[in-house]
Coordinates of C-alpha atoms in Angstrom, one line a residue:
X1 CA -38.5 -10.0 -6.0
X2 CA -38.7 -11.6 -9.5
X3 CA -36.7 -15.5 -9.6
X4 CA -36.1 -16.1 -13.3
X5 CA -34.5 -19.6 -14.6
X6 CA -31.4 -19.2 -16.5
X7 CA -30.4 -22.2 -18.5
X8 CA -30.6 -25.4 -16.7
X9 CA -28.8 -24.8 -13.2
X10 CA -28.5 -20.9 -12.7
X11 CA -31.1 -18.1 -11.6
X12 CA -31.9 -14.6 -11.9
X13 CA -33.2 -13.0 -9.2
X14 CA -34.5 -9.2 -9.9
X15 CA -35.3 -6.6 -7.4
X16 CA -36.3 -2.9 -7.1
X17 CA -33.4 -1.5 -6.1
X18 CA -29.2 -1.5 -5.7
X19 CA -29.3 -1.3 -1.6
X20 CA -31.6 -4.9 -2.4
X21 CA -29.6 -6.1 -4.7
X22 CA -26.7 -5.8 -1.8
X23 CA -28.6 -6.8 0.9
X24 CA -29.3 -10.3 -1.0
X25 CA -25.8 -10.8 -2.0
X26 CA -25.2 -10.3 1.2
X27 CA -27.4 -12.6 2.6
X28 CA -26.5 -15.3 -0.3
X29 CA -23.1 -15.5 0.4
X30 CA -23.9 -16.2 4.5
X31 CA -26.2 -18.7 3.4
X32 CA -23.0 -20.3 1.4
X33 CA -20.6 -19.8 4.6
X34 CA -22.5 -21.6 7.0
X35 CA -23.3 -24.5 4.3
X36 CA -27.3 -24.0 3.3
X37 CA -26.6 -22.8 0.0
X38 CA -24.9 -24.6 -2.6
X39 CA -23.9 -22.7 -5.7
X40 CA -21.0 -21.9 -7.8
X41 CA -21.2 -18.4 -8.6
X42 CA -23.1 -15.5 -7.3
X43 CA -22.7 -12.9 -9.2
X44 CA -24.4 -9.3 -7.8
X45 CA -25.2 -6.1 -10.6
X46 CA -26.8 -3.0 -10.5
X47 CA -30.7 -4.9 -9.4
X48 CA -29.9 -8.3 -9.9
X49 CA -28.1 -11.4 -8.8
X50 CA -27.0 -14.2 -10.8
X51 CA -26.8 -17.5 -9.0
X52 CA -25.0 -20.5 -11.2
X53 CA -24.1 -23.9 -10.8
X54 CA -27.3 -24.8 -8.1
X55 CA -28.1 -28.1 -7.7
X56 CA -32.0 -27.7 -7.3
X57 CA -33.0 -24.6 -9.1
X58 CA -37.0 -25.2 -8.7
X59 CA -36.7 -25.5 -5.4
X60 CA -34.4 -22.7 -4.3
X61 CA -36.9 -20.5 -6.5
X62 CA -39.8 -21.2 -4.4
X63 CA -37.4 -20.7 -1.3
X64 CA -36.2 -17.2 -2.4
X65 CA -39.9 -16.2 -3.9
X66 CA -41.4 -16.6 -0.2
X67 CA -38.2 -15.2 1.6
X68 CA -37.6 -11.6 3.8
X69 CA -34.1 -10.6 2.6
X70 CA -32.7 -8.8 6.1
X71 CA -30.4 -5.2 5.1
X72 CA -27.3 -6.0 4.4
X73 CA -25.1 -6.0 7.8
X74 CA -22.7 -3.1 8.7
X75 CA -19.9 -3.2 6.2
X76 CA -16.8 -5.2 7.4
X77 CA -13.4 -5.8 6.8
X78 CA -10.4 -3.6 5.5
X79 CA -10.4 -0.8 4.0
X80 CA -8.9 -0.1 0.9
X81 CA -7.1 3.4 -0.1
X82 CA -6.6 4.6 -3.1
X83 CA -4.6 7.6 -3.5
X84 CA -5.9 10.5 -5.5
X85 CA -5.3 13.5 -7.5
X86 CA -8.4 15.1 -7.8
X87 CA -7.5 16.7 -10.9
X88 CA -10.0 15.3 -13.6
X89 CA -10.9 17.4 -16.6
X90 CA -14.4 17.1 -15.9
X91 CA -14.3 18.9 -12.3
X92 CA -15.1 22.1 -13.2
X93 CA -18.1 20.8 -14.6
X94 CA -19.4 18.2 -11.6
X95 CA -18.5 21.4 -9.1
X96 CA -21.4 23.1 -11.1
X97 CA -23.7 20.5 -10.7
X98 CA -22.8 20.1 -6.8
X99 CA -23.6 23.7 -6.6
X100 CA -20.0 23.8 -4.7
X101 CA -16.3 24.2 -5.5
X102 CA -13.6 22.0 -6.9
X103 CA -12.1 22.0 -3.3
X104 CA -15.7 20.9 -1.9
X105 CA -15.9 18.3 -4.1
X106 CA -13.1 16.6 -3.4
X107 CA -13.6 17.1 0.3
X108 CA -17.0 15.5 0.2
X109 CA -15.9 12.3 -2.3
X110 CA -12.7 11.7 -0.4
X111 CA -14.8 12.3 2.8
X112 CA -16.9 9.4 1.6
X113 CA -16.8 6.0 2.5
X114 CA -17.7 3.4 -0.4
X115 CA -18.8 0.3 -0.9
X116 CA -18.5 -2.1 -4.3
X117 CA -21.6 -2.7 -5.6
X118 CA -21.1 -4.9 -8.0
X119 CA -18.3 -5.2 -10.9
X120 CA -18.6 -4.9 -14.7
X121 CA -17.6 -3.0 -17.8
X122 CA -14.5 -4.3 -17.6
X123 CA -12.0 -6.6 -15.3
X124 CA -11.3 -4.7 -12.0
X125 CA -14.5 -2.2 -12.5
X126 CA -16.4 -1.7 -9.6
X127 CA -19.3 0.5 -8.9
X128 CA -19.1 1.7 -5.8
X129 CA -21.8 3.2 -3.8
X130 CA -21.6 5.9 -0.8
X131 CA -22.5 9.2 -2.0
X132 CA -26.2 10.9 -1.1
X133 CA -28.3 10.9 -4.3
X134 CA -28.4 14.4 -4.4
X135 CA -24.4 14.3 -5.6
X136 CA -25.8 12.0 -8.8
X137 CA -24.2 13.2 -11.6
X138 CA -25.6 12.4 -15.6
X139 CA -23.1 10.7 -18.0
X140 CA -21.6 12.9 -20.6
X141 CA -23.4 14.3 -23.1
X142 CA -20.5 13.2 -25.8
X143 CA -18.7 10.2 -24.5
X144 CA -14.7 10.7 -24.8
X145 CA -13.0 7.8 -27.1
X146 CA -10.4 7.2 -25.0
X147 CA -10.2 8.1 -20.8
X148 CA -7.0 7.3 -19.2
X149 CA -6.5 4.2 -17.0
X150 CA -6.4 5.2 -13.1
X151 CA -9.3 8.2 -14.1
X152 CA -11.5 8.3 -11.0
X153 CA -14.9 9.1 -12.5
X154 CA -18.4 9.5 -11.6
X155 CA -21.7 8.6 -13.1
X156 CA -25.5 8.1 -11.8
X157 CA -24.8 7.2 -7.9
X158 CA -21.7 5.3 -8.2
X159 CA -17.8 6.0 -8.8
X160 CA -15.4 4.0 -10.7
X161 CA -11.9 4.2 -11.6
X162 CA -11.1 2.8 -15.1
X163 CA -8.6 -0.2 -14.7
X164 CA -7.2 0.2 -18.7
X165 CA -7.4 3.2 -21.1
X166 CA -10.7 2.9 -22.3
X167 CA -13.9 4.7 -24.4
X168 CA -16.0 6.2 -21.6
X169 CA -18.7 8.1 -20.8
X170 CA -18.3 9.2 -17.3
X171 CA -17.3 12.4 -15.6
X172 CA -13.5 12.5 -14.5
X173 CA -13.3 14.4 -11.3
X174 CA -9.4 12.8 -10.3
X175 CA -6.5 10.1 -11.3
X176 CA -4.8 7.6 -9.4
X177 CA -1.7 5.4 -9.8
X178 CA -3.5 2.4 -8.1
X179 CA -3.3 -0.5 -10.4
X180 CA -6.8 -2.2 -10.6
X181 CA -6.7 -5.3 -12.4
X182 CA -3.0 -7.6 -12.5
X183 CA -3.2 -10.6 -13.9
X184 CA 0.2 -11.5 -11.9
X185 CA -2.1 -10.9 -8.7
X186 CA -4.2 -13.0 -6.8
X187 CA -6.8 -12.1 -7.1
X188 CA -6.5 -10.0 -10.5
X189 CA -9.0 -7.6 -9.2
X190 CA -8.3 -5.6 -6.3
X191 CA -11.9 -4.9 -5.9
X192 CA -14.9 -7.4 -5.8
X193 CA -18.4 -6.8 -4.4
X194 CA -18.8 -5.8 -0.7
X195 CA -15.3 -4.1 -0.8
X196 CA -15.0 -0.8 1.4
X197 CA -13.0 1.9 -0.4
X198 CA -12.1 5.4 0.2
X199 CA -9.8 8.2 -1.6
X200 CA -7.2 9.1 -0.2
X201 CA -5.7 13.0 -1.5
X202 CA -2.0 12.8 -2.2
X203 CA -0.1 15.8 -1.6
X204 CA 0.8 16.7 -4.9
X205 CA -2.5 16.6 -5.8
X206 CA -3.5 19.6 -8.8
X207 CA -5.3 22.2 -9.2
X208 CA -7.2 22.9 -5.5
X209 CA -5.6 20.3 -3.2
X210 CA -7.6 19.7 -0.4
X211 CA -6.7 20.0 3.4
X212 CA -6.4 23.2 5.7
X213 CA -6.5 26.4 3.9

């Protein structure tokens, strides 16, 4: 673990790896619940977390420098669905990679169930973790200059869905109809880190729906 000061009140805390970076976002946000952290943001990414607005910086450093950071606890909460045509232009091509078919990939990613990483990009991106690394997929050789909003897309070990029409560089296995960011919503973004997610296949979905043959 590498603590970096960040302005006057803020830290940057740097580890090896996204399951740590979870695991002490995790375990910063308890600390805030039960009242032995005081902080105004904390803010996880892909191998770090941002913690702003801290009273003592110097001396939560130290604290955080000679801590054990426990695995993040069994996920928790609700589960939110996101219905899916698993119709993306770039199936074809992630089927390939998979060393499957269309129909198996959509079993496997919509038998998955996912966690939000962290959020970024844009408003009501998340990255959300839950596939084995041997279904990482490379970005696009040429990114596309414009991917639809609602494309379901992967990239490295995380999927995303694009909340607005966007440049983009990921693969597009699928589209859904889900609306990501609202600004008439509270909150906006109907992901944040720690959320669970799955698919969920709609019935009309193209090309090589999945379900009982």
């Amino acid at each position: 673990m590498r603590v970096l000061p960040v302005g006057d009140d803020a830290l940057l805390i740097e580890v090896s790896s996204g399951e740590q970076a979870q695991a002490l976002h995790a375990e910063l946000l308890r600390r805030r619940a039960e009242g032995s952290l005081t902080v105004r943001e904390i803010v996880p990414a892909a191998r770090t977390v941002l913690l702003d607005g801290l009273p003592d910086v110097a001396r939560l450093a130290s604290e955080l420098t000679a801590a054990d950071v426990p695995p993040a606890p069994p996920r928790a909460g609700e589960v939110v669905e996101l219905p899916v045509r698993y119709d993306g232009p770039d199936l074809t091509d992630v089927a390939a990679l998979w060393g499957v078919s269309e129909r198996e990939v959509a079993r496997l990613h919509a038998g998955t169930e996912f966690r939000v990483a962290f959020c970024g990009f844009a408003p009501g991106f998340g990255y959300l973790t839950g596939l084995p690394p041997r279904y990482d997929v490379p970005r696009r050789a040429t990114p596309r200059t414009a991917v639809p909003a609602g494309s379901v897309a992967l990239a490295g070990p995380y999927t995303g869905v694009y909340p607005h029409a966007s440049p983009g560089g990921w693969q597009l296995i699928g589209s859904t109809d889900a609306v990501l960011w609202d600004h008439a919503r509270t909150p906006a973004a109907l992901l944040s880190p720690g959320t669970r997610v799955r698919f969920v296949p709609v019935a009309a979905a193209l090309r090589d729906p999945v379900g009982p043959s």
